[in-house]
Amino acid sequence: MIPFINLMENFWILKDKDRELYYELKNLERDTRDFIREKLGFNLVTNQKLVKLEKVPENPAAWMGIKSFIDPMDYVLLCLLLSFLEDKTNDEQFLLSHITEHIQINYPSGELDWTVYHNRKSLIRVLNFALNMSFIKIDDGDLDMFSEDYNAEVLYENTGISRYFIRSFSRQITNFSTYDEILNSEWLFGDEDKGIIRRMRVYRSLFLDVAVYGNNISMFEYIKRQRHILQSDIEKYLEGNLHIYKNAAFVAVDDYRYRNAFPEDKNLSDICLLICGTIAEKVQKGELDLKADDTLLIDGSCFDGILQICIEKYRELWSKEYRLKSFNLLRQDVLEYMSLNKLIESREDGLLIFPLALKFKGEYPQDVIVEDKEDE
């Protein structure tokens, strides 16, 4: 695999976990380092413990969050855990009760009650994440016991890795109140729509986001004008291809090496492809009308009808999970998945279908459909 792809696909590469890959990336070729700095504007961190590419998105999205976290409180507790570990030396041991005491004292909305099950489960999610990221190690005890008994103890050991988790900022982040202010702080000394800054914004969007749409006129014009240079870089560093249409541009790859890409090798992804294909057919037949920017606005009942068509035609070919799912739950899953992949957006006046959705079409081979009907 191309070294750059490993940097993109991993939050970091730890020396203790993968020494071979660590040394390969630590000795990265100069042209790749130059590309990271000049085209993406990312910081490449290398030290005796890890290699980390600090990826900053142009457009933060829900899929970029921590997948095991389910509540905003989880992120608050994570920040408090990081502040706790900041004062610990490498290999220093501490107890679970030391963590709970620190959080209880420093929790922003008053003392946290650990007798409440919801609070304990939130901390367990955070500590499991910290273990998976190698911030800490368990020397003795069972964390799962904490869910049943708030007096349960676990002996931990600090690895020192956590101090590299949060990226460096050019300004004091306590002065910011929104993530937009944090992102825009990078462009304080230049015009976002010109020169080097625009180039970095375009590369970040293409390399990290699902698509760039034509409503961003400045970026889209740059993509069309610099398409050959962009294509060359995308081939070299992602082994992909740049696709440019009237109102959309995106990067396509030929395999499933990327964890966050659409479509995926999942049944829900297949269902969404079938829905995209059905929508495209209705557009071609004149049953649905595109707007000038190639988006499509439909109401909820129209979408329900499209989903029902797919259910009636293909449900028997789906996995058991989706065959047995109620219409409302399936609808919820589909809308959430399509929203995450920038195919659709829920609005007050209906559902906005983005141009990218009409570039995909899913269908089962005819012999599979025929075989399924014969088995009925």
Short mmCIF file of C-alpha atoms in Angstrom, two decimals:
data_model
loop_
_atom_site.label_atom_id
_atom_site.label_comp_id
_atom_site.label_asym_id
_atom_site.label_seq_id
_atom_site.Cartn_x
_atom_site.Cartn_y
_atom_site.Cartn_z
CA MET A 1 0.00 0.00 0.00
CA ILE A 2 1.18 3.55 -0.75
CA PRO A 3 2.59 5.07 2.47
CA PHE A 4 0.38 8.15 2.14
CA ILE A 5 -2.76 5.98 2.22
CA ASN A 6 -1.64 4.51 5.55
CA LEU A 7 -1.34 8.03 6.93
CA MET A 8 -4.82 8.89 5.69
CA GLU A 9 -6.47 5.70 6.91
CA ASN A 10 -4.96 5.67 10.40
CA PHE A 11 -5.28 8.25 13.14
CA TRP A 12 -1.65 7.47 13.96
CA ILE A 13 0.85 4.65 13.64
CA LEU A 14 2.42 3.62 16.94
CA LYS A 15 5.95 2.27 17.05
CA ASP A 16 5.03 -0.35 19.66
CA LYS A 17 2.13 -1.63 17.51
CA ASP A 18 3.70 -1.72 14.04
CA ARG A 19 7.44 -1.09 14.00
CA GLU A 20 7.89 -1.81 10.28
CA LEU A 21 5.20 0.63 9.17
CA TYR A 22 6.33 3.18 11.76
CA TYR A 23 9.88 3.29 10.35
CA GLU A 24 8.59 3.33 6.76
CA LEU A 25 6.47 6.39 7.47
CA LYS A 26 9.05 8.07 9.67
CA ASN A 27 11.45 7.94 6.70
CA LEU A 28 8.83 9.19 4.25
CA GLU A 29 10.14 10.40 0.89
CA ARG A 30 10.70 14.11 0.55
CA ASP A 31 8.20 14.59 -2.30
CA THR A 32 5.42 13.09 -0.15
CA ARG A 33 6.35 15.35 2.75
CA ASP A 34 6.33 18.35 0.40
CA PHE A 35 2.92 17.34 -0.96
CA ILE A 36 1.48 17.06 2.57
CA ARG A 37 2.81 20.48 3.54
CA GLU A 38 2.28 22.45 0.31
CA LYS A 39 -0.89 20.96 -1.15
CA LEU A 40 -2.84 19.85 1.95
CA GLY A 41 -1.36 22.15 4.56
CA PHE A 42 -1.30 19.30 7.10
CA ASN A 43 1.20 18.81 9.88
CA LEU A 44 3.11 15.52 9.93
CA VAL A 45 4.12 14.59 13.47
CA THR A 46 7.03 12.17 13.89
CA ASN A 47 8.70 11.27 17.18
CA GLN A 48 10.08 8.27 19.06
CA LYS A 49 6.59 6.92 19.77
CA LEU A 50 4.45 7.52 16.68
CA VAL A 51 3.84 8.99 13.25
CA LYS A 52 0.67 11.02 12.84
CA LEU A 53 -0.82 13.03 10.00
CA GLU A 54 -2.96 15.79 11.52
CA LYS A 55 -5.89 15.79 9.12
CA VAL A 56 -8.01 18.96 9.22
CA PRO A 57 -11.25 18.73 7.21
CA GLU A 58 -12.61 21.54 5.09
CA ASN A 59 -16.14 20.45 6.02
CA PRO A 60 -16.48 18.59 9.36
CA ALA A 61 -18.99 15.74 9.09
CA ALA A 62 -20.71 13.37 11.50
CA TRP A 63 -18.73 10.34 10.26
CA MET A 64 -15.53 12.02 11.44
CA GLY A 65 -16.55 11.68 15.08
CA ILE A 66 -15.62 8.84 17.44
CA LYS A 67 -17.93 6.00 16.42
CA SER A 68 -18.15 4.42 19.87
CA PHE A 69 -19.36 7.70 21.43
CA ILE A 70 -23.11 8.19 21.58
CA ASP A 71 -23.54 11.24 23.80
CA PRO A 72 -21.93 14.73 23.90
CA MET A 73 -21.04 13.92 27.48
CA ASP A 74 -18.58 11.29 26.18
CA TYR A 75 -16.51 14.03 24.53
CA VAL A 76 -16.56 16.15 27.70
CA LEU A 77 -15.29 13.21 29.74
CA LEU A 78 -12.60 12.50 27.14
CA CYS A 79 -11.28 16.06 27.45
CA LEU A 80 -11.22 15.72 31.23
CA LEU A 81 -9.39 12.40 30.97
CA LEU A 82 -6.79 14.02 28.72
CA SER A 83 -6.28 16.81 31.25
CA PHE A 84 -5.86 14.18 33.97
CA LEU A 85 -3.25 12.26 31.97
CA GLU A 86 -1.36 15.45 31.13
CA ASP A 87 -0.02 15.58 34.69
CA LYS A 88 1.07 11.93 34.68
CA THR A 89 4.56 10.73 33.80
CA ASN A 90 5.20 7.83 31.43
CA ASP A 91 4.50 4.45 33.08
CA GLU A 92 2.93 6.13 36.13
CA GLN A 93 0.14 4.05 37.70
CA PHE A 94 -3.18 5.35 38.99
CA LEU A 95 -6.58 4.06 40.03
CA LEU A 96 -9.98 4.44 38.41
CA SER A 97 -11.09 6.35 41.52
CA HIS A 98 -8.37 8.94 40.81
CA ILE A 99 -9.95 9.56 37.40
CA THR A 100 -13.50 9.79 38.76
CA GLU A 101 -12.38 12.24 41.45
CA HIS A 102 -10.65 14.45 38.88
CA ILE A 103 -13.71 14.45 36.63
CA GLN A 104 -16.08 15.05 39.52
CA ILE A 105 -14.14 18.13 40.60
CA ASN A 106 -13.61 19.57 37.10
CA TYR A 107 -16.89 18.71 35.35
CA PRO A 108 -18.12 22.00 33.81
CA SER A 109 -21.74 21.84 35.01
CA GLY A 110 -21.08 20.84 38.61
CA GLU A 111 -20.09 17.65 40.36
CA LEU A 112 -20.90 14.46 38.49
CA ASP A 113 -22.88 11.78 40.31
CA TRP A 114 -21.25 8.39 39.73
CA THR A 115 -24.19 6.55 41.28
CA VAL A 116 -26.06 7.37 38.04
CA TYR A 117 -25.73 4.46 35.59
CA HIS A 118 -25.76 6.72 32.51
CA ASN A 119 -22.72 8.62 33.79
CA ARG A 120 -20.76 5.46 34.51
CA LYS A 121 -21.52 4.02 31.05
CA SER A 122 -20.31 7.23 29.46
CA LEU A 123 -16.99 7.01 31.33
CA ILE A 124 -16.65 3.33 30.37
CA ARG A 125 -16.99 4.26 26.68
CA VAL A 126 -14.31 6.91 27.11
CA LEU A 127 -11.91 4.61 28.98
CA ASN A 128 -12.38 1.85 26.40
CA PHE A 129 -11.57 4.37 23.68
CA ALA A 130 -8.46 5.42 25.63
CA LEU A 131 -7.41 1.77 25.87
CA ASN A 132 -7.94 1.20 22.14
CA MET A 133 -5.91 4.33 21.35
CA SER A 134 -3.16 3.18 23.76
CA PHE A 135 -3.42 6.25 26.03
CA ILE A 136 -3.50 3.88 28.99
CA LYS A 137 -3.05 0.21 29.89
CA ILE A 138 -4.83 -1.91 32.48
CA ASP A 139 -2.46 -3.45 35.01
CA ASP A 140 -5.16 -4.98 37.19
CA GLY A 141 -8.95 -5.09 37.45
CA ASP A 142 -12.02 -5.25 35.21
CA LEU A 143 -13.54 -2.02 33.88
CA ASP A 144 -16.90 -3.69 33.18
CA MET A 145 -17.42 -4.03 36.94
CA PHE A 146 -17.71 -0.23 37.13
CA SER A 147 -21.03 -0.37 35.26
CA GLU A 148 -22.52 -2.35 38.17
CA ASP A 149 -20.62 -0.87 41.09
CA TYR A 150 -19.38 2.73 41.19
CA ASN A 151 -16.87 1.72 43.88
CA ALA A 152 -15.13 -0.79 41.60
CA GLU A 153 -11.40 -0.22 41.15
CA VAL A 154 -9.07 -0.69 38.18
CA LEU A 155 -5.32 -0.10 38.18
CA TYR A 156 -4.14 1.79 35.09
CA GLU A 157 -0.78 2.79 33.67
CA ASN A 158 -0.09 5.92 31.62
CA THR A 159 1.72 5.41 28.28
CA GLY A 160 2.37 9.08 27.48
CA ILE A 161 0.68 8.73 24.09
CA SER A 162 -2.31 10.90 25.00
CA ARG A 163 -0.29 14.14 24.85
CA TYR A 164 -0.15 13.76 21.05
CA PHE A 165 -3.88 13.22 20.60
CA ILE A 166 -4.96 16.86 20.23
CA ARG A 167 -3.26 18.73 17.42
CA SER A 168 -1.33 21.96 17.90
CA PHE A 169 -3.16 25.24 17.31
CA SER A 170 -1.77 28.57 16.17
CA ARG A 171 -3.96 30.45 18.66
CA GLN A 172 -5.39 29.91 22.12
CA ILE A 173 -8.50 27.76 21.52
CA THR A 174 -10.22 28.99 24.71
CA ASN A 175 -10.92 32.18 22.74
CA PHE A 176 -13.09 30.21 20.29
CA SER A 177 -16.73 29.30 20.81
CA THR A 178 -17.52 27.32 17.62
CA TYR A 179 -15.67 24.78 15.48
CA ASP A 180 -15.93 27.21 12.53
CA GLU A 181 -13.73 29.67 14.42
CA ILE A 182 -11.18 26.91 15.04
CA LEU A 183 -11.11 25.89 11.36
CA ASN A 184 -11.00 29.46 10.06
CA SER A 185 -8.13 30.36 12.39
CA GLU A 186 -5.81 28.65 9.88
CA TRP A 187 -6.64 31.22 7.23
CA LEU A 188 -6.29 34.40 9.29
CA PHE A 189 -3.55 35.85 7.13
CA GLY A 190 -4.91 35.31 3.65
CA ASP A 191 -7.91 35.23 1.33
CA GLU A 192 -9.69 31.85 1.56
CA ASP A 193 -10.70 32.01 -2.10
CA LYS A 194 -7.29 32.80 -3.57
CA GLY A 195 -3.80 31.40 -3.98
CA ILE A 196 -2.26 28.83 -1.67
CA ILE A 197 -5.20 28.83 0.74
CA ARG A 198 -7.74 27.98 -1.97
CA ARG A 199 -5.47 25.20 -3.24
CA MET A 200 -5.27 23.67 0.24
CA ARG A 201 -9.04 23.94 0.72
CA VAL A 202 -9.65 22.16 -2.61
CA TYR A 203 -7.21 19.34 -1.85
CA ARG A 204 -8.63 18.86 1.64
CA SER A 205 -12.16 18.68 0.26
CA LEU A 206 -11.29 16.15 -2.43
CA PHE A 207 -9.08 14.00 -0.17
CA LEU A 208 -11.33 13.99 2.92
CA ASP A 209 -14.85 14.81 1.80
CA VAL A 210 -17.30 12.80 -0.28
CA ALA A 211 -17.68 15.42 -3.01
CA VAL A 212 -17.27 19.07 -3.94
CA TYR A 213 -20.41 20.62 -5.38
CA GLY A 214 -20.76 23.43 -7.90
CA ASN A 215 -22.40 25.82 -5.44
CA ASN A 216 -18.89 26.51 -4.12
CA ILE A 217 -17.99 28.52 -7.21
CA SER A 218 -14.41 29.46 -6.31
CA MET A 219 -13.36 25.90 -5.42
CA PHE A 220 -15.20 24.30 -8.32
CA GLU A 221 -13.60 26.67 -10.83
CA TYR A 222 -10.18 25.79 -9.42
CA ILE A 223 -10.92 22.07 -9.81
CA LYS A 224 -11.92 22.46 -13.44
CA ARG A 225 -8.92 24.66 -14.24
CA GLN A 226 -6.36 22.48 -12.43
CA ARG A 227 -7.93 19.11 -13.21
CA HIS A 228 -4.77 17.60 -14.76
CA ILE A 229 -2.54 18.44 -11.79
CA LEU A 230 -5.22 17.23 -9.38
CA GLN A 231 -5.65 13.99 -11.31
CA SER A 232 -1.90 13.38 -11.26
CA ASP A 233 -1.72 13.86 -7.48
CA ILE A 234 -4.82 11.72 -6.86
CA GLU A 235 -3.37 8.88 -8.94
CA LYS A 236 -0.01 9.11 -7.17
CA TYR A 237 -1.15 9.40 -3.57
CA LEU A 238 -4.61 7.76 -3.47
CA GLU A 239 -4.49 5.42 -6.48
CA GLY A 240 -7.78 6.96 -7.51
CA ASN A 241 -9.36 9.02 -10.26
CA LEU A 242 -10.89 12.48 -10.30
CA HIS A 243 -14.42 12.65 -11.70
CA ILE A 244 -15.77 16.06 -12.68
CA TYR A 245 -19.36 16.67 -13.74
CA LYS A 246 -21.39 19.81 -14.35
CA ASN A 247 -22.10 20.40 -10.66
CA ALA A 248 -20.04 17.83 -8.76
CA ALA A 249 -16.47 16.59 -8.43
CA PHE A 250 -15.27 13.60 -6.43
CA VAL A 251 -12.49 11.03 -6.10
CA ALA A 252 -13.24 7.39 -6.96
CA VAL A 253 -11.09 4.40 -5.97
CA ASP A 254 -11.28 0.83 -7.24
CA ASP A 255 -11.19 -1.24 -4.07
CA TYR A 256 -12.25 -1.42 -0.43
CA ARG A 257 -8.94 -0.47 1.19
CA TYR A 258 -10.53 2.74 2.49
CA ARG A 259 -12.62 2.44 5.64
CA ASN A 260 -14.74 5.53 5.03
CA ALA A 261 -15.81 5.42 1.40
CA PHE A 262 -19.04 5.01 -0.53
CA PRO A 263 -20.15 2.49 -1.64
CA GLU A 264 -19.03 -0.03 0.96
CA ASP A 265 -19.24 -3.79 1.14
CA LYS A 266 -22.34 -3.56 3.33
CA ASN A 267 -25.97 -4.44 2.71
CA LEU A 268 -27.12 -0.96 3.75
CA SER A 269 -24.81 0.50 1.12
CA ASP A 270 -26.38 -1.84 -1.46
CA ILE A 271 -29.86 -0.67 -0.50
CA CYS A 272 -28.84 2.97 -0.90
CA LEU A 273 -27.41 2.20 -4.35
CA LEU A 274 -30.75 0.67 -5.33
CA ILE A 275 -32.52 3.81 -4.12
CA CYS A 276 -30.11 6.03 -6.06
CA GLY A 277 -30.77 3.97 -9.18
CA THR A 278 -34.54 4.23 -8.73
CA ILE A 279 -34.32 8.01 -8.30
CA ALA A 280 -32.18 8.29 -11.44
CA GLU A 281 -34.72 6.25 -13.43
CA LYS A 282 -37.53 8.56 -12.34
CA VAL A 283 -35.48 11.58 -13.41
CA GLN A 284 -34.80 10.01 -16.81
CA LYS A 285 -38.51 9.26 -17.29
CA GLY A 286 -39.43 12.87 -16.44
CA GLU A 287 -41.26 11.88 -13.26
CA LEU A 288 -38.89 14.02 -11.18
CA ASP A 289 -37.42 17.37 -12.24
CA LEU A 290 -33.87 18.47 -11.46
CA LYS A 291 -33.14 22.03 -10.35
CA ALA A 292 -30.64 24.20 -12.22
CA ASP A 293 -27.81 23.03 -9.96
CA ASP A 294 -28.66 19.34 -10.61
CA THR A 295 -30.10 18.86 -7.13
CA LEU A 296 -33.53 17.38 -6.58
CA LEU A 297 -36.05 18.40 -3.92
CA ILE A 298 -38.67 15.80 -3.01
CA ASP A 299 -41.11 15.47 -0.16
CA GLY A 300 -41.10 12.65 2.38
CA SER A 301 -43.96 10.77 0.75
CA CYS A 302 -42.10 10.67 -2.58
CA PHE A 303 -39.04 9.21 -0.89
CA ASP A 304 -41.21 6.68 0.93
CA GLY A 305 -42.64 5.58 -2.40
CA ILE A 306 -39.14 5.08 -3.83
CA LEU A 307 -38.10 3.07 -0.78
CA GLN A 308 -41.25 0.94 -1.05
CA ILE A 309 -40.46 0.16 -4.70
CA CYS A 310 -37.04 -1.12 -3.67
CA ILE A 311 -38.51 -3.17 -0.83
CA GLU A 312 -41.04 -4.87 -3.10
CA LYS A 313 -38.48 -5.62 -5.83
CA TYR A 314 -35.39 -6.56 -3.84
CA ARG A 315 -36.09 -7.26 -0.16
CA GLU A 316 -35.73 -11.05 -0.51
CA LEU A 317 -32.16 -10.50 -1.68
CA TRP A 318 -31.19 -8.52 1.42
CA SER A 319 -29.64 -9.81 4.63
CA LYS A 320 -31.94 -11.02 7.38
CA GLU A 321 -31.40 -7.83 9.37
CA TYR A 322 -32.91 -5.66 6.65
CA ARG A 323 -35.49 -8.16 5.41
CA LEU A 324 -37.10 -8.19 8.84
CA LYS A 325 -36.73 -4.51 9.64
CA SER A 326 -39.88 -2.39 9.81
CA PHE A 327 -40.40 0.25 7.14
CA ASN A 328 -39.84 3.15 9.57
CA LEU A 329 -36.60 1.72 10.99
CA LEU A 330 -35.29 0.93 7.51
CA ARG A 331 -36.18 4.45 6.37
CA GLN A 332 -34.32 5.88 9.35
CA ASP A 333 -31.21 3.80 8.62
CA VAL A 334 -31.23 4.69 4.92
CA LEU A 335 -31.66 8.44 5.47
CA GLU A 336 -28.94 8.50 8.11
CA TYR A 337 -26.51 6.59 5.88
CA MET A 338 -27.25 8.68 2.80
CA SER A 339 -26.88 11.89 4.82
CA LEU A 340 -23.49 10.76 6.14
CA ASN A 341 -22.34 10.22 2.56
CA LYS A 342 -23.63 13.59 1.31
CA LEU A 343 -26.19 11.98 -0.98
CA ILE A 344 -29.19 13.54 0.70
CA GLU A 345 -30.04 16.28 3.20
CA SER A 346 -33.17 16.67 5.31
CA ARG A 347 -34.66 20.15 5.16
CA GLU A 348 -37.81 21.82 6.40
CA ASP A 349 -39.26 21.85 2.88
CA GLY A 350 -38.37 18.24 2.08
CA LEU A 351 -35.41 16.06 1.16
CA LEU A 352 -32.65 17.50 -1.00
CA ILE A 353 -30.99 14.91 -3.27
CA PHE A 354 -27.42 15.91 -4.17
CA PRO A 355 -25.97 15.42 -7.69
CA LEU A 356 -23.66 12.65 -6.47
CA ALA A 357 -26.67 10.41 -5.72
CA LEU A 358 -27.57 10.39 -9.41
CA LYS A 359 -24.09 9.21 -10.41
CA PHE A 360 -24.56 5.84 -8.69
CA LYS A 361 -26.84 3.00 -9.64
CA GLY A 362 -27.20 -0.34 -7.93
CA GLU A 363 -28.76 -3.41 -9.50
CA TYR A 364 -28.60 -7.15 -8.97
CA PRO A 365 -27.59 -9.45 -11.83
CA GLN A 366 -30.67 -10.67 -13.67
CA ASP A 367 -29.84 -14.32 -13.03
CA VAL A 368 -29.82 -13.65 -9.26
CA ILE A 369 -33.27 -12.06 -9.43
CA VAL A 370 -34.63 -14.92 -11.55
CA GLU A 371 -33.13 -17.54 -9.21
CA ASP A 372 -34.70 -15.82 -6.21
CA LYS A 373 -38.13 -15.85 -7.82
CA GLU A 374 -37.79 -19.53 -8.69
CA ASP A 375 -37.01 -20.33 -5.06
CA GLU A 376 -40.23 -18.69 -3.83
#
